[in-house]
Short mmCIF file of C-alpha atoms and ligand atoms in Angstrom, two decimals:
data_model
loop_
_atom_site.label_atom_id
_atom_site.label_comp_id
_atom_site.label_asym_id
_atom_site.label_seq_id
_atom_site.Cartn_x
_atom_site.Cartn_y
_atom_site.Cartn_z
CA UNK A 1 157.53 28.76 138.59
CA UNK A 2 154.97 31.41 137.40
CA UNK A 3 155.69 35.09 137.69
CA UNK A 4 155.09 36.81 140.94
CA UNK A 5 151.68 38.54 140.32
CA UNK A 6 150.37 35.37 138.33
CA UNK A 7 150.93 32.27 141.12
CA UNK A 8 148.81 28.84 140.37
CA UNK A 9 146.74 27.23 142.78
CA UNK A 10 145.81 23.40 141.87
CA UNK A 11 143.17 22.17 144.86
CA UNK A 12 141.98 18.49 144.75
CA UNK A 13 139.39 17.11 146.82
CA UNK A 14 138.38 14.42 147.60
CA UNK A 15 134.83 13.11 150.19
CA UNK A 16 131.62 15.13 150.71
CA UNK A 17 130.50 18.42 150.26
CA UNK A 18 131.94 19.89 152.74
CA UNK A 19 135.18 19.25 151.48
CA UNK A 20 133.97 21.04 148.51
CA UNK A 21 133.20 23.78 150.03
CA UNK A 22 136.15 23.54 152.56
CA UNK A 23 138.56 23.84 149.18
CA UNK A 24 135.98 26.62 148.08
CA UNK A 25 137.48 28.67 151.23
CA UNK A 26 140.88 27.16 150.63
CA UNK A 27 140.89 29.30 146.95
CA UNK A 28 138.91 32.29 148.56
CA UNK A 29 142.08 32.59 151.41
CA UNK A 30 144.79 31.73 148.35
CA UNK A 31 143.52 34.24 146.40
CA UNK A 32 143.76 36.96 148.47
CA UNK A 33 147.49 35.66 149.18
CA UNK A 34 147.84 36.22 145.05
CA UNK A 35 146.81 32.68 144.00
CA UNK A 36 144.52 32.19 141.42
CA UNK A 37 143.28 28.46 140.30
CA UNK A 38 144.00 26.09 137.85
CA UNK A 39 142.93 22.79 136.41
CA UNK A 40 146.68 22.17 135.15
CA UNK A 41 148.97 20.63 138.32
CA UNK A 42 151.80 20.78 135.80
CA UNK A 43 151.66 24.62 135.78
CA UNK A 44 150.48 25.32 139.39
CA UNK A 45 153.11 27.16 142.22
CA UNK A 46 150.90 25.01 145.05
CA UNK A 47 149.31 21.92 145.38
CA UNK A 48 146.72 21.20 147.96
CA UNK A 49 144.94 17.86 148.13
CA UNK A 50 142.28 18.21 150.09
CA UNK A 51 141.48 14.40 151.39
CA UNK A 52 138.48 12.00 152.90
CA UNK A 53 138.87 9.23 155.27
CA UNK A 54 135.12 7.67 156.02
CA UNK A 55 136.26 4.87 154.10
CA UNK A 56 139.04 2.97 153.38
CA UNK A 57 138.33 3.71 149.52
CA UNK A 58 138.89 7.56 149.74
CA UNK A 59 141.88 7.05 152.18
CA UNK A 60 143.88 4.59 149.41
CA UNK A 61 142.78 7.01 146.58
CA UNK A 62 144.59 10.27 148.33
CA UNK A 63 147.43 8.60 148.79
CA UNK A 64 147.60 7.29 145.64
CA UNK A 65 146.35 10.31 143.69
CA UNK A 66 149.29 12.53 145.09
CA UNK A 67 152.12 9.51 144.30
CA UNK A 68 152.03 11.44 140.75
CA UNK A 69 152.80 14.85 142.69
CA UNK A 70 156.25 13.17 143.01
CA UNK A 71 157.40 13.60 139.75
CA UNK A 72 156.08 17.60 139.61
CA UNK A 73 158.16 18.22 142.70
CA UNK A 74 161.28 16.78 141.04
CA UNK A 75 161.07 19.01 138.12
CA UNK A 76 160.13 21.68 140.29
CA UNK A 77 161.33 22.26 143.49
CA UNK A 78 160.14 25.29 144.30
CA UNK A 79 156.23 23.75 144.17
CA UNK A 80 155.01 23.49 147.65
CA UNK A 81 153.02 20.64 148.25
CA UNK A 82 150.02 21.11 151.38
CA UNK A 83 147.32 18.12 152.54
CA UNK A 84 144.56 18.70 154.38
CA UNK A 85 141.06 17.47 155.43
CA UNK A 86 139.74 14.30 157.22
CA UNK A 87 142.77 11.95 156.62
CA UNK A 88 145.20 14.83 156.88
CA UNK A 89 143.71 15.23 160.33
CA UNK A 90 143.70 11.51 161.55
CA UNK A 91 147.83 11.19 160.34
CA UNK A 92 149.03 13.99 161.41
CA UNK A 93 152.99 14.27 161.00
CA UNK A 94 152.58 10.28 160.01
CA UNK A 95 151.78 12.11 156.84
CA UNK A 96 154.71 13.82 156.25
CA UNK A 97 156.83 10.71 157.19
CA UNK A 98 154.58 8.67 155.03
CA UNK A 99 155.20 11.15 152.27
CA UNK A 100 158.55 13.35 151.94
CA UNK A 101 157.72 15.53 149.43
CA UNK A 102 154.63 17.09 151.24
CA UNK A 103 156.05 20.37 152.80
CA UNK A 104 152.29 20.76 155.09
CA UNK A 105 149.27 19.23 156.73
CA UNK A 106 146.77 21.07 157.74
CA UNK A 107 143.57 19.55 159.59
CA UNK A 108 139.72 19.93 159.53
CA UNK A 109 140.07 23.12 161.80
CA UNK A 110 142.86 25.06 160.07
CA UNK A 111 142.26 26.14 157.23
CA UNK A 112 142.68 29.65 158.39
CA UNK A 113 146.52 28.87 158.83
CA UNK A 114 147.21 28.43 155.18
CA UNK A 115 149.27 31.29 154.70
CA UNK A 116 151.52 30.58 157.92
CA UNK A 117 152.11 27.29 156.34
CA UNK A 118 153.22 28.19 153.04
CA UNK A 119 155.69 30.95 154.45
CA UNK A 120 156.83 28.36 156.71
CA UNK A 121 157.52 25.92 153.55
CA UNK A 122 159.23 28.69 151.29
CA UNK A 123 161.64 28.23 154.91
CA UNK A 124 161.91 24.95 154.40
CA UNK A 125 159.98 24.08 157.49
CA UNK A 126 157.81 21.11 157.18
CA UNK A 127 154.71 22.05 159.49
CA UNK A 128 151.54 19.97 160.45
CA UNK A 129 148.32 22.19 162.16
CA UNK A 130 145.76 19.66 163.01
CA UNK A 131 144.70 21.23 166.66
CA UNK A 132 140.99 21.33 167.12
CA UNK A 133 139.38 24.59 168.25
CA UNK A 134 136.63 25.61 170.70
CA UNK A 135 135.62 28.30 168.17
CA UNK A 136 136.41 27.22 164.84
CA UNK A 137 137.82 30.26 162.84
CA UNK A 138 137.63 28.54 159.42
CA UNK A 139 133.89 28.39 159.87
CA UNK A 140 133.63 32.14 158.77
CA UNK A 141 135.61 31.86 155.40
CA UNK A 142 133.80 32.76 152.83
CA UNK A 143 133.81 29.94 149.73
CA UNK A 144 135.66 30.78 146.61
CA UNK A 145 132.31 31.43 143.90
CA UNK A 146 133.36 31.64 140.55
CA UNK A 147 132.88 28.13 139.99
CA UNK A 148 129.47 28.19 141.21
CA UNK A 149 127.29 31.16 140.51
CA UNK A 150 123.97 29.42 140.33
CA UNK A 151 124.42 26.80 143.26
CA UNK A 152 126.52 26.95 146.45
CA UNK A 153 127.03 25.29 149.11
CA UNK A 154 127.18 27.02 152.68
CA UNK A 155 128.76 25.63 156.21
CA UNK A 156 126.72 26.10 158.92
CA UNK A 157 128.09 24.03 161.65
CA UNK A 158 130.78 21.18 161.50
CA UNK A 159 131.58 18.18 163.55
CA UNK A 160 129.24 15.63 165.46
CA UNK A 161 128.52 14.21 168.68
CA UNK A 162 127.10 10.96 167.79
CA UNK A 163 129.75 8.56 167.74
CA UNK A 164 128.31 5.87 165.45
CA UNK A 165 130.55 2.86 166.37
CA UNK A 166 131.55 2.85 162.87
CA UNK A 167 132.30 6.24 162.54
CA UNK A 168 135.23 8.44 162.11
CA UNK A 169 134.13 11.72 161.73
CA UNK A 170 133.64 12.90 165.60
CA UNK A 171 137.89 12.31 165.49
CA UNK A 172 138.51 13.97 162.33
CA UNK A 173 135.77 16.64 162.33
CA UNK A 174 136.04 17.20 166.43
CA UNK A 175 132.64 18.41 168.23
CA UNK A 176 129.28 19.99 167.21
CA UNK A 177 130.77 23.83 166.39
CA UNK A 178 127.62 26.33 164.94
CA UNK A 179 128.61 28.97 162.97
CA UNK A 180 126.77 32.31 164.21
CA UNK A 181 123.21 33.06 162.13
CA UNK A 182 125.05 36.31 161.17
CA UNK A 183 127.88 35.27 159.30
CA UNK A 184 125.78 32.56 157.57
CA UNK A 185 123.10 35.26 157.18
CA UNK A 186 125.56 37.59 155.69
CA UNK A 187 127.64 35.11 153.42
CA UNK A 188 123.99 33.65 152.17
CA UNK A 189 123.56 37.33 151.09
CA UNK A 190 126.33 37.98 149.24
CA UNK A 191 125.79 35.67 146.84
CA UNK A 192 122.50 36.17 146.05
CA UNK A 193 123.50 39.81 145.11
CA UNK A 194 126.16 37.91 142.76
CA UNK A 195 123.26 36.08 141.31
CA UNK A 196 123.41 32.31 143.30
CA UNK A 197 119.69 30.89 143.32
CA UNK A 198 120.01 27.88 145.34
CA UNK A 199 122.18 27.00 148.96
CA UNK A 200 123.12 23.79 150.52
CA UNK A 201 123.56 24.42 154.25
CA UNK A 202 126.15 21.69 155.23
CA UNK A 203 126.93 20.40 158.46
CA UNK A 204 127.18 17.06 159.83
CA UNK A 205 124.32 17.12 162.19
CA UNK A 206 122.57 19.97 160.52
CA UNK A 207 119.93 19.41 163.19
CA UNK A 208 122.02 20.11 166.15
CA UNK A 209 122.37 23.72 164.62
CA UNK A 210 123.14 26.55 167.46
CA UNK A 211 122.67 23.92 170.19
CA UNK A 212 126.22 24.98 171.18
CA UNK A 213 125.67 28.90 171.14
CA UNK A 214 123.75 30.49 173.73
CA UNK A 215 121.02 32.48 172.24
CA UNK A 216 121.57 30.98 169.05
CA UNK A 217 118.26 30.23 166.20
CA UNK A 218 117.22 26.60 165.99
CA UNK A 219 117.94 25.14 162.48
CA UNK A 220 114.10 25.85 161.60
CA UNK A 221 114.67 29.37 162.87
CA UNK A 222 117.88 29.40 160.75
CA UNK A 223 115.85 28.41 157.69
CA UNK A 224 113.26 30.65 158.09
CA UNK A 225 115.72 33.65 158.14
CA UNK A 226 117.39 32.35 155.16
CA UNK A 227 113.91 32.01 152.98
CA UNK A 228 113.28 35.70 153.74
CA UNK A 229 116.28 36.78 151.28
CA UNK A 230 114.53 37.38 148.32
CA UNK A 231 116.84 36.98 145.32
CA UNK A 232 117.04 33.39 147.01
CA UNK A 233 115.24 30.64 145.07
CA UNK A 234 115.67 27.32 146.71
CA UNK A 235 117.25 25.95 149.93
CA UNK A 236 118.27 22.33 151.21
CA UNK A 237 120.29 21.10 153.48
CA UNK A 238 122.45 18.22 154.16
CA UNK A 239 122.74 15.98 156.67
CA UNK A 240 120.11 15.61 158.98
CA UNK A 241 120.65 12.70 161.27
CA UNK A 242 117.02 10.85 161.75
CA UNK A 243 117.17 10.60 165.56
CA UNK A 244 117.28 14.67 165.88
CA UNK A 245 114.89 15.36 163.33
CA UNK A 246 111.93 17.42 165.30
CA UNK A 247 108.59 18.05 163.72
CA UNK A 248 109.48 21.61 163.61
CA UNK A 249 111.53 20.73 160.89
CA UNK A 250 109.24 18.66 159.26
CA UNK A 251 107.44 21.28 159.19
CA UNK A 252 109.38 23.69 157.75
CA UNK A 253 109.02 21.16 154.39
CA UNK A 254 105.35 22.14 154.64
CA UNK A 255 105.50 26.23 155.13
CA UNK A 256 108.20 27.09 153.66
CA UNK A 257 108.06 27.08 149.58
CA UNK A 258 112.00 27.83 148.64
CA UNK A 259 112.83 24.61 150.91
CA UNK A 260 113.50 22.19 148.06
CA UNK A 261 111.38 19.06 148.21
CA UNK A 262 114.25 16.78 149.35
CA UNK A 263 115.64 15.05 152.38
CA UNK A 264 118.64 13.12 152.63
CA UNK A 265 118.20 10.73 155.78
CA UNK A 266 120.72 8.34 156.41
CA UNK A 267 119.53 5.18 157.86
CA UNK A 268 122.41 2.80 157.14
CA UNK A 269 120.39 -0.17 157.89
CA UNK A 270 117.11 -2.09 158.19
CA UNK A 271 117.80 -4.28 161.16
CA UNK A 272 117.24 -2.94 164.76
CA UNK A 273 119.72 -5.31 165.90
CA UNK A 274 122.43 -3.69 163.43
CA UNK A 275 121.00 -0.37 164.19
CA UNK A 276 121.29 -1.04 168.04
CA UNK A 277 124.77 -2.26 167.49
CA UNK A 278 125.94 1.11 165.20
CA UNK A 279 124.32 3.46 168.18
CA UNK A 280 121.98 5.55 165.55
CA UNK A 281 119.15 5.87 168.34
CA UNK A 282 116.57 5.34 166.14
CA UNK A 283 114.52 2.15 165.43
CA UNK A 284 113.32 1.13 161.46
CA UNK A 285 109.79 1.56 163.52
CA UNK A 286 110.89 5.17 164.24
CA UNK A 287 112.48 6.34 160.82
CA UNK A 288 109.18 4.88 159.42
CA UNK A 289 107.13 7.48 161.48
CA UNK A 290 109.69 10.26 160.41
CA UNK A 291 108.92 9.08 156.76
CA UNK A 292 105.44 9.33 156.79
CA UNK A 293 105.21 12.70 158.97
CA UNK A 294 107.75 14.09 155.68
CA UNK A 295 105.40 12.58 153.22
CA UNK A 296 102.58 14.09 154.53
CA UNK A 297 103.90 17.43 155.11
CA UNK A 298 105.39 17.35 151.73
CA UNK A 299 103.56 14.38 149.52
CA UNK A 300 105.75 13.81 146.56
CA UNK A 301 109.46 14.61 148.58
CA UNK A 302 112.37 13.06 147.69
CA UNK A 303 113.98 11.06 150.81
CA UNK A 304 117.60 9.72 149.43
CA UNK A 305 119.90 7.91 152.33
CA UNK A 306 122.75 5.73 152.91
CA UNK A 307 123.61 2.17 153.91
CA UNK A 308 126.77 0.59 155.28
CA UNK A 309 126.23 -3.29 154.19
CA UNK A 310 128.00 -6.06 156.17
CA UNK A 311 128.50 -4.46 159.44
CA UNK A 312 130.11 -6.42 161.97
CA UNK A 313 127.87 -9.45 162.55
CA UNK A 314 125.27 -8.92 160.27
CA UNK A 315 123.45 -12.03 159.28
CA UNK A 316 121.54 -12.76 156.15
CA UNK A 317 118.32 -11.98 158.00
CA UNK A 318 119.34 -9.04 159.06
CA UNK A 319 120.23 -7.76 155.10
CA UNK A 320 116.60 -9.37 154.26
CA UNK A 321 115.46 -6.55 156.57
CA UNK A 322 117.27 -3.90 155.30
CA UNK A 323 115.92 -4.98 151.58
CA UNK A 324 112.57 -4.99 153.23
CA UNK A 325 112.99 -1.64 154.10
CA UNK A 326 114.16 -0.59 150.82
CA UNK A 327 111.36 -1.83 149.17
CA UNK A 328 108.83 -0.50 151.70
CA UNK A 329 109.88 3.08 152.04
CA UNK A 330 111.28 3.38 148.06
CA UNK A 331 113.49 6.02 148.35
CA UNK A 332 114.28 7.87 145.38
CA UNK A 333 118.12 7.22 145.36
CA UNK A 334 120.94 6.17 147.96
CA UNK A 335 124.29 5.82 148.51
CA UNK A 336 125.29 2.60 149.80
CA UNK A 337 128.85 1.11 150.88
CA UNK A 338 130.60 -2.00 152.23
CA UNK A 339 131.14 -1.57 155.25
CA UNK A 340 135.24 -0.33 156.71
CA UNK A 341 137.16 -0.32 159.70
CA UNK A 342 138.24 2.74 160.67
CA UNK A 343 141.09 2.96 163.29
CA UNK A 344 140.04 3.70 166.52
CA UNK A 345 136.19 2.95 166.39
CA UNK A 346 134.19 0.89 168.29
CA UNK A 347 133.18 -1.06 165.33
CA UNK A 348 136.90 -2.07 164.41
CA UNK A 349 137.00 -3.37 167.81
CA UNK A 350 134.04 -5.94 167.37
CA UNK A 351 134.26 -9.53 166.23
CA UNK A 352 132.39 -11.36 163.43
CA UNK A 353 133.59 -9.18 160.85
CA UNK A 354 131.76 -9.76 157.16
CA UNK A 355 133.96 -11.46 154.69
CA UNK A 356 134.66 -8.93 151.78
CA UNK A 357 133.20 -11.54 149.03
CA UNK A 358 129.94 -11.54 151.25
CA UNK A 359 129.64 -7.48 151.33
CA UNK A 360 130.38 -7.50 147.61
CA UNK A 361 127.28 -9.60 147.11
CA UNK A 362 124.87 -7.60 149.55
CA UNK A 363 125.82 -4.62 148.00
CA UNK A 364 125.23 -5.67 144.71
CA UNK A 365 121.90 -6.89 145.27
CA UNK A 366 120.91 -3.87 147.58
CA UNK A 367 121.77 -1.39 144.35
CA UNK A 368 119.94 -3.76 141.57
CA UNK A 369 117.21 -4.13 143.64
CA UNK A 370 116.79 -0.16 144.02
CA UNK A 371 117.37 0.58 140.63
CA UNK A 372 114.10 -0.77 139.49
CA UNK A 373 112.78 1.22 142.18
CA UNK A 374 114.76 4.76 140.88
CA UNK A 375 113.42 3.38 137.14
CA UNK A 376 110.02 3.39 138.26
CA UNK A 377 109.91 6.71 139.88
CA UNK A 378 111.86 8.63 137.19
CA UNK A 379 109.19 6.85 134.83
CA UNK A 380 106.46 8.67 136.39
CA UNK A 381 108.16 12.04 135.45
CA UNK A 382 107.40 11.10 131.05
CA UNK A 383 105.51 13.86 129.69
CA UNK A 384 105.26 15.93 132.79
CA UNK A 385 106.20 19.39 133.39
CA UNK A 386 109.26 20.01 135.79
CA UNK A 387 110.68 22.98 137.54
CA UNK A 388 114.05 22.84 136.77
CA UNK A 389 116.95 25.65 137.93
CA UNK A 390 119.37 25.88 135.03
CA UNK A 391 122.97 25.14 136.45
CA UNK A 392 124.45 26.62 132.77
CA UNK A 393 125.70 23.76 129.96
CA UNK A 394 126.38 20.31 130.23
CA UNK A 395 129.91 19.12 130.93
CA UNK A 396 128.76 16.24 128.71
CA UNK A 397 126.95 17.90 125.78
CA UNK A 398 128.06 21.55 125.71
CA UNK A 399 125.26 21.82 123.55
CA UNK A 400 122.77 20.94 126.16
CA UNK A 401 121.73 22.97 129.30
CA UNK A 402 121.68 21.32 132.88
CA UNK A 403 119.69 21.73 135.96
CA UNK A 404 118.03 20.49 138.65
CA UNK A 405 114.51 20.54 140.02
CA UNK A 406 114.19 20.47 143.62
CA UNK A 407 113.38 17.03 144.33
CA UNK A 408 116.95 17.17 142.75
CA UNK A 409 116.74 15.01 139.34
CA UNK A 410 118.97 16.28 137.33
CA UNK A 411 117.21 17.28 133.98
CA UNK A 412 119.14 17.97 130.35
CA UNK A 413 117.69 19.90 127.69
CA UNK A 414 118.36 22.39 124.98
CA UNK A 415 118.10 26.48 125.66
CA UNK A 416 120.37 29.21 125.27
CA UNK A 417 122.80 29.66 127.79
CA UNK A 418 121.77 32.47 129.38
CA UNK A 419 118.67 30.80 130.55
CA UNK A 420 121.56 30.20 133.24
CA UNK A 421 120.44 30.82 137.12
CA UNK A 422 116.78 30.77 135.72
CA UNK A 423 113.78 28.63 136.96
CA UNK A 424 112.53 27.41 133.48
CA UNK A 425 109.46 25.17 133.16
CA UNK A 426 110.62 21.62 131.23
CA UNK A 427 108.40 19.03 129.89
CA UNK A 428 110.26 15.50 130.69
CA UNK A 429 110.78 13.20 127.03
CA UNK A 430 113.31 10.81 128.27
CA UNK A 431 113.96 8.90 131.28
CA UNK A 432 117.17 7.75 132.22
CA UNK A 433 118.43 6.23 135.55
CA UNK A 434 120.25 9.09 136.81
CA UNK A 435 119.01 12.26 134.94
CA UNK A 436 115.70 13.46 133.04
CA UNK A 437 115.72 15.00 129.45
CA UNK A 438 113.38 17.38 127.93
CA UNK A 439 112.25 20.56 126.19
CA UNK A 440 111.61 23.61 127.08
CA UNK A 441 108.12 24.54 128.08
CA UNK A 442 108.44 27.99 129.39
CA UNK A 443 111.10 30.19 130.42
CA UNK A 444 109.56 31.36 133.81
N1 5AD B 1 132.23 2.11 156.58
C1 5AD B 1 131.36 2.22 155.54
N2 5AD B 1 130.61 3.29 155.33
C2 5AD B 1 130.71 4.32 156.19
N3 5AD B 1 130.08 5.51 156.24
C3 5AD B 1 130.55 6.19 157.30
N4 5AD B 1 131.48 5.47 157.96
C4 5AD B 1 131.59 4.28 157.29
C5 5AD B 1 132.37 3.12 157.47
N5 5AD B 1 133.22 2.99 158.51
C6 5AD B 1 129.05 5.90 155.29
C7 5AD B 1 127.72 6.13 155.99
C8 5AD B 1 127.60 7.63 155.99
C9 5AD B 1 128.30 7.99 154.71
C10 5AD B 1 128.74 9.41 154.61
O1 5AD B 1 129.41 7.12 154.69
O2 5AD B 1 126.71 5.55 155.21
O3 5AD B 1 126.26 8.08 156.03
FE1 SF4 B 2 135.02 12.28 154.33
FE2 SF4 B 2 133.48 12.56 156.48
FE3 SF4 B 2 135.56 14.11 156.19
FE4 SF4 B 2 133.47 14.45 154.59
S1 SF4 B 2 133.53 14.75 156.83
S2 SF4 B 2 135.57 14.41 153.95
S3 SF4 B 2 132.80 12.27 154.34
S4 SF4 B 2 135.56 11.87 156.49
#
């Protein structure tokens, strides 16, 4: 165990960026309980693993990941050992059965509790807080921001209301909760007086923004707000479900300058049928229309997405439709998955599941197929002149700087570091299939 005044913190996370950010405001509340973080689990006083559960994937690699806490426990047992997050949530006290040397769980709306939970260990009570809240107090923590003082990531509301059949999130997440304009105002100004240039709002539903609070901005009104703090650069968001996408938003892409020129629109599919069947709202006719309206408020945006392949009954057809679609819109990247049950969903429930051999194959021909279509449009970048925000050096060449520009490529090139938090002007050499590389054309 560490001295006293110099207690270890070791948070792992696993999922989206909203766990991120919700082990961001894990370290912000440690710290002020006299925690400070490490990278070395062998030296920290408290491990938190911070887990996903949209897939069976992330599920498996939580509970496999913190088998090797087993052995730190032994020599030490003194370390207190916490889960929380989406799977924490869904299990409950099945985690601590599951595993005996966790001393907590915590769930998607108690993060706030942390400190009750680690007295209660140091007792040798084994708690579990996974009650959902009307007003969700761990909205309002602050992230943790030494780790990232050019771009940050910023909850504005959590939960959804959509109940996709194959989706776990409304049970782990709980209902559509805004965050007030004010705190997100005020944390949004904080740290651009510390010197962050870019936010990523993050919610679920982003769309569905202050629906919940009377009096409350829109999203667009939210984003407006947010462009007027000046030491502010760039803005995006994440995720915006297609069905709730108004034109007011769409055009916010074509007023507002500091919104970055990039929309991440999850379709999941190209078939109505399988659309019909996941209860997304929307037709392929419909996202279509949304695409176009977005290119032509903003020609030249990136639109990334996601796709579940082999959904419950889908036939070959309706995977030829979804390739159609891929091919028709190009989208500048996606994430795409095999489709997994997830207990309690409507989806789990329904018959003709897809053999796991047959999802293999669609998935592999869905990514080959777009990344001749990601080749092509990074292509078009050779020898032209990019905005790019340096992020600071390269985790993979410490030699090189990294950044983004905001149709979010990530571009590499050489600079001194303290180009760092600066909009620099880069002239694109090399094309890769996930990142740009280039030279510096000028430093404003
Ligand atoms: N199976 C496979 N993929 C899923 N996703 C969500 N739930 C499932 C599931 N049960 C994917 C969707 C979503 C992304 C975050 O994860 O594509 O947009
Ligand atoms: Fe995973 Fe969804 Fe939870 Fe994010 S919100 S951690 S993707 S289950």
């Amino acid at each position: 165990m560490s001295d006293k005044n110099n207690l270890k913190v070791f948070v792992q996370t696993f999922g989206c960026q909203m766990n991120e950010n919700d082990s961001d405001k894990i370290l912000y509340i440690m710290e002020k309980e006299g925690f400070s973080p490490t990278n070395d689990e062998t030296r920290a006083d408290l491990i938190i693993i911070n887990t996903c559960s949209v897939r069976k994937k992330p599920e498996h690699k939580a509970y496999s990941s913190i088998g090797r806490f087993k052995r730190l426990k032994e020599m030490n047992p003194e370390l207190i050992i916490g889960a929380g997050g989406c799977l924490a949530q869904q299990e409950g006290r099945k985690f601590l059965l599951k595993i005996p040397y966790v001393d907590f769980v915590f769930g998607t709306h108690n993060i706030h509790k942390l400190p009750e939970l680690i007295k209660a260990s140091k007792e040798k009570e084994r708690k579990v807080e996974t009650e959902f809240y009307k007003e969700i107090r761990s909205l309002d923590i602050p992230g943790y921001t030494e780790k990232r003082r050019v771009t940050n990531f910023v909850t504005i509301m959590q939960g959804c209301n959509n109940y996709c059949s194959y989706c776990i999130v409304p049970y782990v997440r709980g209902r559509e909760e805004s965050r007030s304009s004010r705190s997100i105002i005020n944390e949004i100004t904080g740290l651009a007086e510390k010197g962050v240039k870019e936010v990523t709002l993050l919610g679920q539903n982003v769309n569905s923004y202050g629906l919940n609070r009377e009096g409350e901005l829109t999203f667009p009104e939210l984003l407006k707000k947010i462009s007027l703090i000046e030491e502010l650069k760039r803005i995006r968001f994440t995720t915006s479900h297609p069905k709730d996408m108004k034109d007011e938003l769409i055009l916010c892409f074509k007023e507002m300058e500091k919104l970055a020129e990039h929309i991440h629109l999850p379709i999941q599919s190209g078939s109505d049928n399988i659309l019909l069947k996941m209860g997304r709202g929307y037709t392929k006719t419909d996202y279509f229309k949304k695409v176009e309206l977005l290119r032509r408020a903003r020609p030249g945006i990136a639109i990334t997405t996601d796709f579940i392949v082999g959904f419950p009954g889908e036939t070959d057809k309706d995977f030829m439709e979804t390739l159609d679609l891929v091919k028709k819109v190009e989208f500048d990247e996606f994430f795409s998955f095999k489709y997994s049950d997830r207990p309690g969903t409507r989806a789990s429930f329904m018959e003709d599941k897809i053999p796991e051999h047959v999802k293999s194959e669609r998935l592999k021909i869905l990514q080959d197929l777009q990344k001749n279509i990601t080749m092509k449009k990074n292509r078009a970048f050779f020898g032209k002149v990019v905005e790019v925000l340096t992020e600071g050096k390269s985790k993979k060449n410490e030699k090189q700087l990294t950044g983004r520009t905001g149709l979010n490529k990530i571009v590499n090139f050489y600079g001194e570091e303290s180009l760092t938090g600066k909009l620099v002007k880069v002239k694109i050499e090399k094309v890769y299939s996930h990142s740009l590389k280039g030279k510096i054309f000028s430093e404003n």
